[in-house]
Amino acid sequence: MNNISETLLKLPKPLAVYSTAEAEFEIYRAKDLNNKKWLDKSLYKILALARGSYKKYGARELFDKYDDKAVIYLARARYGKETEEWLSVRMVPGDGLFTGIGEIELYKYKNQPVPKLLCDKMNWSNKNLWSKVYSDSRMCGVHPCFINKKNSTKHKFTAICFALMQAQFIADYSEDINTFEYVTAIVRGDIQNKVIALNKNGKVTAMPFIAAEETLGLPPNKKLNVDRSFYSYKFPTYWLDMDKLIELTKKLYVSGQITTKTLQHYLKTEKIENIEDLTKFSNLLTAEGLLIGSLLTAGEFRYMVDEQVPDIPRLKITPIATWQKGVAKIIKATGIKESGFNENLI
């Protein structure tokens, strides 16, 4: 945060400001829906810094084509003495500059793509589908810190910032919201139940994201399969059960199917227990041909991973009414309503 002190001084006026006993919240819109132009250079710079937080999962581009048609929000929480944190989310419409939201397209059930399953379930045409879905994606943040100091701490107000940005979207695009029916998201359980869940006085209020399997009416205990070639192999620490991946790698090492040479080449370590950067597993998962120091091909290794290592994040397809009620419930639990919250936002 220290290297953007000048950027903070150039921020535009926020769309809304709210207060609780613990903090003050400012809501900004960095980019409008279906418009490639960014509204403010300072907000763009802060968003770039926030998206840098993805580095812990591996090297990923800060911006992608979905940003072109998305509406993007930033929330600033200010508390204590010169302490603040930032959070950002984007909402991507299925139609607009191009079709697709980059989430439901990644999943299948028995080789049936989720977009087709959703069309069949709702009796929609493919064209109607894209006008009825939005994705809630790319949540990221600037780590809390003391302005002009080096001290830092953990995020404290992610749930509130998240809910306020969603409420602002509801207010800004009420006409659009009346035309679509589902919000999609790819969410890890720990994110849904802890990070964006409000814990106030021991009472937890979480966003009611609904599992895609439930929305699609799939049989109990059946799960969708993600196409791992898109992101899972490149960013395993987010997408894959790393304990199971490490367990499989150890088993292959003990059996001699991979060797110390394999570990050194791909994971930069001689012992699997000593690996310092788990993102290095992407080197092993995205390899081609015969693995160095092994008789296994990269394809054979990935096949074993697909068979033995579960996905962590799950696709959610939530009815818009349920999603809106969840936003309202979190905001109500914060006490912001008593602090002058604009009820028209929800």
PDB file of N, CA and C in Angstrom, residues 10 51 53 62 83 110-111 215 237 239 279 312:
ATOM      1  N   LYS A  10      -5.677  10.568  -5.252  1.00  0.00           N
ATOM      2  CA  LYS A  10      -6.344  10.953  -6.493  1.00  0.00           C
ATOM      3  C   LYS A  10      -7.658  10.210  -6.717  1.00  0.00           C
ATOM      4  N   ARG A  51      -5.513  -7.537  -7.780  1.00  0.00           N
ATOM      5  CA  ARG A  51      -5.437  -8.791  -8.529  1.00  0.00           C
ATOM      6  C   ARG A  51      -4.056  -9.428  -8.460  1.00  0.00           C
ATOM      7  N   SER A  53      -2.875 -10.274  -5.891  1.00  0.00           N
ATOM      8  CA  SER A  53      -2.994 -11.260  -4.814  1.00  0.00           C
ATOM      9  C   SER A  53      -3.123 -12.677  -5.360  1.00  0.00           C
ATOM     10  N   LEU A  62      -3.414 -10.209 -15.061  1.00  0.00           N
ATOM     11  CA  LEU A  62      -4.249  -9.408 -14.165  1.00  0.00           C
ATOM     12  C   LEU A  62      -5.613  -9.121 -14.769  1.00  0.00           C
ATOM     13  N   THR A  83      -5.646   2.889   8.943  1.00  0.00           N
ATOM     14  CA  THR A  83      -5.633   1.509   8.461  1.00  0.00           C
ATOM     15  C   THR A  83      -6.749   1.313   7.456  1.00  0.00           C
ATOM     16  N   LYS A 110     -21.379 -36.133 -17.214  1.00  0.00           N
ATOM     17  CA  LYS A 110     -21.484 -37.229 -18.184  1.00  0.00           C
ATOM     18  C   LYS A 110     -21.340 -36.709 -19.618  1.00  0.00           C
ATOM     19  N   ASN A 111     -20.331 -35.875 -19.806  1.00  0.00           N
ATOM     20  CA  ASN A 111     -19.998 -35.299 -21.115  1.00  0.00           C
ATOM     21  C   ASN A 111     -21.045 -34.328 -21.654  1.00  0.00           C
ATOM     22  N   THR A 215     -29.247 -27.061  -8.410  1.00  0.00           N
ATOM     23  CA  THR A 215     -30.022 -26.260  -9.361  1.00  0.00           C
ATOM     24  C   THR A 215     -30.377 -27.059 -10.605  1.00  0.00           C
ATOM     25  N   THR A 237      -2.956 -25.054  -6.515  1.00  0.00           N
ATOM     26  CA  THR A 237      -3.175 -24.725  -5.100  1.00  0.00           C
ATOM     27  C   THR A 237      -4.550 -24.112  -4.859  1.00  0.00           C
ATOM     28  N   TRP A 239      -7.301 -24.932  -7.215  1.00  0.00           N
ATOM     29  CA  TRP A 239      -8.306 -25.814  -7.789  1.00  0.00           C
ATOM     30  C   TRP A 239      -8.292 -27.233  -7.236  1.00  0.00           C
ATOM     31  N   THR A 279       3.002 -24.034  -5.679  1.00  0.00           N
ATOM     32  CA  THR A 279       2.593 -23.677  -7.037  1.00  0.00           C
ATOM     33  C   THR A 279       3.492 -24.347  -8.074  1.00  0.00           C
ATOM     34  N   ILE A 312     -11.393 -28.715  -5.435  1.00  0.00           N
ATOM     35  CA  ILE A 312     -11.763 -27.998  -4.215  1.00  0.00           C
ATOM     36  C   ILE A 312     -12.911 -27.012  -4.467  1.00  0.00           C
TER      37      ILE A 312
END
